[in-house]
Amino acid sequence: MRGYYDEISFEVNTTAKKMHLFLLRSIASYDVTPEQWSILEGIEANEPISQKEIALWTKKDTPTVNRIVDVLLRKELIVRKVSTEDRRISLLSLTEKGRKETNALRDIVEESCEKMFEGIAKADVEQFTAILKSISTNIE
């Protein structure tokens, strides 16, 4: 039985790496990584948002989010402002440049995802997602 689970784990891991690389290559011309894209997307969907909330939204650890945010700040894709309600909290928002890149990237990411899931029925993708969520819940 062990080989059965090893094969599943291997296939999921290998496929995840291939998907990441495919997306990385698809958005390479924008000098943005898939990790940076997920942060940009999270900020756009919830702005203004704290780094702690971004970490929860993207399911990334805080040090990783901090490093990505620092890069996005240097690239002038986001800005950080102190919260008017709680001066201990910094809130992130997209700059105009960040908004333009996020909109352009969304189209590329959407096309990439369509290519990755080409020929797979929507119901199968939904079932696969549900299975992955169940596995994730089992190991939390």
C-alpha atoms as a printed R data frame, in Angstrom:
    type eleno elety resid chain resno       x      y       z
1   ATOM     1    CA   MET     A     1   0.000  0.000   0.000
2   ATOM     2    CA   ARG     A     2   2.873  2.363   0.692
3   ATOM     3    CA   GLY     A     3   3.909  2.503  -2.967
4   ATOM     4    CA   TYR     A     4   0.394  3.579  -3.899
5   ATOM     5    CA   TYR     A     5   0.517  6.652  -1.673
6   ATOM     6    CA   ASP     A     6   4.104  7.405  -2.636
7   ATOM     7    CA   GLU     A     7   3.077  7.501  -6.301
8   ATOM     8    CA   ILE     A     8   0.205  9.905  -5.571
9   ATOM     9    CA   SER     A     9   2.446 12.157  -3.507
10  ATOM    10    CA   PHE     A    10   5.137 12.081  -6.189
11  ATOM    11    CA   GLU     A    11   2.671 12.916  -8.989
12  ATOM    12    CA   VAL     A    12   1.069 15.788  -7.053
13  ATOM    13    CA   ASN     A    13   4.476 17.230  -6.167
14  ATOM    14    CA   THR     A    14   5.847 16.863  -9.694
15  ATOM    15    CA   THR     A    15   2.731 18.379 -11.248
16  ATOM    16    CA   ALA     A    16   2.742 21.289  -8.795
17  ATOM    17    CA   LYS     A    17   6.361 22.051  -9.718
18  ATOM    18    CA   LYS     A    18   5.551 21.882 -13.437
19  ATOM    19    CA   MET     A    19   2.537 24.164 -12.973
20  ATOM    20    CA   HIS     A    20   4.668 26.656 -11.041
21  ATOM    21    CA   LEU     A    21   7.367 26.630 -13.721
22  ATOM    22    CA   PHE     A    22   4.783 26.992 -16.504
23  ATOM    23    CA   LEU     A    23   3.253 30.017 -14.770
24  ATOM    24    CA   LEU     A    24   6.702 31.461 -14.028
25  ATOM    25    CA   ARG     A    25   7.590 31.287 -17.714
26  ATOM    26    CA   SER     A    26   4.216 32.725 -18.741
27  ATOM    27    CA   ILE     A    27   4.625 35.875 -16.651
28  ATOM    28    CA   ALA     A    28   8.427 36.216 -16.902
29  ATOM    29    CA   SER     A    29   8.245 39.258 -19.185
30  ATOM    30    CA   TYR     A    30   6.665 41.210 -16.324
31  ATOM    31    CA   ASP     A    31   9.547 40.466 -13.940
32  ATOM    32    CA   VAL     A    32   7.056 39.094 -11.413
33  ATOM    33    CA   THR     A    33   7.140 35.637  -9.846
34  ATOM    34    CA   PRO     A    34   4.012 33.541  -9.180
35  ATOM    35    CA   GLU     A    35   4.510 34.255  -5.458
36  ATOM    36    CA   GLN     A    36   4.614 38.000  -6.107
37  ATOM    37    CA   TRP     A    37   1.558 37.659  -8.333
38  ATOM    38    CA   SER     A    38  -0.416 35.997  -5.523
39  ATOM    39    CA   ILE     A    39   0.441 38.876  -3.182
40  ATOM    40    CA   LEU     A    40  -0.521 41.478  -5.807
41  ATOM    41    CA   GLU     A    41  -3.790 39.673  -6.427
42  ATOM    42    CA   GLY     A    42  -4.492 39.484  -2.698
43  ATOM    43    CA   ILE     A    43  -3.789 43.174  -2.205
44  ATOM    44    CA   GLU     A    44  -6.003 44.130  -5.141
45  ATOM    45    CA   ALA     A    45  -8.889 41.994  -3.901
46  ATOM    46    CA   ASN     A    46  -8.722 43.319  -0.342
47  ATOM    47    CA   GLU     A    47  -6.960 46.682  -0.370
48  ATOM    48    CA   PRO     A    48  -6.019 48.284   1.847
49  ATOM    49    CA   ILE     A    49  -4.809 45.181   3.653
50  ATOM    50    CA   SER     A    50  -2.226 44.428   6.324
51  ATOM    51    CA   GLN     A    51   0.707 42.098   5.745
52  ATOM    52    CA   LYS     A    52  -0.695 39.762   8.401
53  ATOM    53    CA   GLU     A    53  -4.005 39.543   6.508
54  ATOM    54    CA   ILE     A    54  -2.116 38.946   3.243
55  ATOM    55    CA   ALA     A    55  -0.249 36.057   4.886
56  ATOM    56    CA   LEU     A    56  -3.561 34.498   5.933
57  ATOM    57    CA   TRP     A    57  -5.220 35.157   2.558
58  ATOM    58    CA   THR     A    58  -2.340 33.674   0.543
59  ATOM    59    CA   LYS     A    59  -1.555 30.922   3.070
60  ATOM    60    CA   LYS     A    60   2.093 32.019   3.188
61  ATOM    61    CA   ASP     A    61   4.181 32.445   6.309
62  ATOM    62    CA   THR     A    62   4.845 35.969   7.570
63  ATOM    63    CA   PRO     A    63   8.605 36.112   6.765
64  ATOM    64    CA   THR     A    64   7.887 35.036   3.177
65  ATOM    65    CA   VAL     A    65   5.192 37.705   2.809
66  ATOM    66    CA   ASN     A    66   7.546 40.308   4.297
67  ATOM    67    CA   ARG     A    67  10.260 39.476   1.736
68  ATOM    68    CA   ILE     A    68   7.815 39.564  -1.168
69  ATOM    69    CA   VAL     A    69   6.283 42.845   0.019
70  ATOM    70    CA   ASP     A    70   9.766 44.405   0.237
71  ATOM    71    CA   VAL     A    71  10.432 43.412  -3.390
72  ATOM    72    CA   LEU     A    72   7.050 44.758  -4.550
73  ATOM    73    CA   LEU     A    73   7.713 48.037  -2.719
74  ATOM    74    CA   ARG     A    74  11.116 48.376  -4.460
75  ATOM    75    CA   LYS     A    75   9.435 47.681  -7.813
76  ATOM    76    CA   GLU     A    76   6.918 50.432  -6.967
77  ATOM    77    CA   LEU     A    77   3.972 48.090  -7.508
78  ATOM    78    CA   ILE     A    78   2.566 48.643  -4.006
79  ATOM    79    CA   VAL     A    79   2.632 51.293  -1.289
80  ATOM    80    CA   ARG     A    80   2.561 50.946   2.475
81  ATOM    81    CA   LYS     A    81   0.610 53.429   4.620
82  ATOM    82    CA   VAL     A    82   0.012 53.556   8.347
83  ATOM    83    CA   SER     A    83  -3.545 52.709   9.367
84  ATOM    84    CA   THR     A    84  -5.550 55.697  10.574
85  ATOM    85    CA   GLU     A    85  -7.346 53.429  13.050
86  ATOM    86    CA   ASP     A    86  -4.271 51.710  14.529
87  ATOM    87    CA   ARG     A    87  -0.851 53.279  13.978
88  ATOM    88    CA   ARG     A    88   0.831 49.915  14.690
89  ATOM    89    CA   ILE     A    89  -0.636 48.471  11.484
90  ATOM    90    CA   SER     A    90   0.667 49.194   8.003
91  ATOM    91    CA   LEU     A    91  -1.764 48.767   5.139
92  ATOM    92    CA   LEU     A    92  -0.807 47.792   1.603
93  ATOM    93    CA   SER     A    93  -2.371 49.062  -1.601
94  ATOM    94    CA   LEU     A    94  -1.486 48.872  -5.273
95  ATOM    95    CA   THR     A    95   0.146 51.817  -6.999
96  ATOM    96    CA   GLU     A    96  -1.163 52.854 -10.403
97  ATOM    97    CA   LYS     A    97   1.752 50.937 -11.935
98  ATOM    98    CA   GLY     A    98   0.861 47.935  -9.777
99  ATOM    99    CA   ARG     A    99  -2.772 48.117 -10.818
100 ATOM   100    CA   LYS     A   100  -1.846 48.140 -14.527
101 ATOM   101    CA   GLU     A   101   0.543 45.213 -14.146
102 ATOM   102    CA   THR     A   102  -1.940 43.241 -12.053
103 ATOM   103    CA   ASN     A   103  -4.631 43.683 -14.702
104 ATOM   104    CA   ALA     A   104  -2.267 42.623 -17.486
105 ATOM   105    CA   LEU     A   105  -0.961 39.685 -15.458
106 ATOM   106    CA   ARG     A   106  -4.480 38.478 -14.675
107 ATOM   107    CA   ASP     A   107  -5.127 37.899 -18.381
108 ATOM   108    CA   ILE     A   108  -1.854 35.974 -18.788
109 ATOM   109    CA   VAL     A   109  -2.471 33.899 -15.660
110 ATOM   110    CA   GLU     A   110  -6.006 33.120 -16.828
111 ATOM   111    CA   GLU     A   111  -4.721 31.987 -20.236
112 ATOM   112    CA   SER     A   112  -2.042 29.873 -18.544
113 ATOM   113    CA   CYS     A   113  -4.597 28.203 -16.292
114 ATOM   114    CA   GLU     A   114  -6.862 27.502 -19.263
115 ATOM   115    CA   LYS     A   115  -3.913 25.806 -20.978
116 ATOM   116    CA   MET     A   116  -3.045 23.774 -17.860
117 ATOM   117    CA   PHE     A   117  -6.602 22.495 -17.462
118 ATOM   118    CA   GLU     A   118  -7.368 22.093 -21.168
119 ATOM   119    CA   GLY     A   119  -9.431 19.003 -21.888
120 ATOM   120    CA   ILE     A   120 -10.343 18.436 -18.239
121 ATOM   121    CA   ALA     A   121 -14.016 18.719 -17.342
122 ATOM   122    CA   LYS     A   122 -14.943 21.432 -14.854
123 ATOM   123    CA   ALA     A   123 -16.552 18.789 -12.614
124 ATOM   124    CA   ASP     A   124 -13.264 16.850 -12.540
125 ATOM   125    CA   VAL     A   125 -11.318 19.970 -11.589
126 ATOM   126    CA   GLU     A   126 -13.827 20.718  -8.825
127 ATOM   127    CA   GLN     A   127 -13.610 17.126  -7.539
128 ATOM   128    CA   PHE     A   128  -9.795 17.239  -7.615
129 ATOM   129    CA   THR     A   129  -9.824 20.533  -5.712
130 ATOM   130    CA   ALA     A   130 -12.145 19.044  -3.097
131 ATOM   131    CA   ILE     A   131  -9.829 16.043  -2.713
132 ATOM   132    CA   LEU     A   132  -6.793 18.282  -2.285
133 ATOM   133    CA   LYS     A   133  -8.630 20.326   0.348
134 ATOM   134    CA   SER     A   134  -9.545 17.132   2.211
135 ATOM   135    CA   ILE     A   135  -5.926 15.984   2.183
136 ATOM   136    CA   SER     A   136  -4.821 19.415   3.398
137 ATOM   137    CA   THR     A   137  -7.359 19.307   6.231
138 ATOM   138    CA   ASN     A   138  -6.165 15.823   7.226
139 ATOM   139    CA   ILE     A   139  -2.578 17.003   7.666
140 ATOM   140    CA   GLU     A   140  -3.198 20.323   9.391
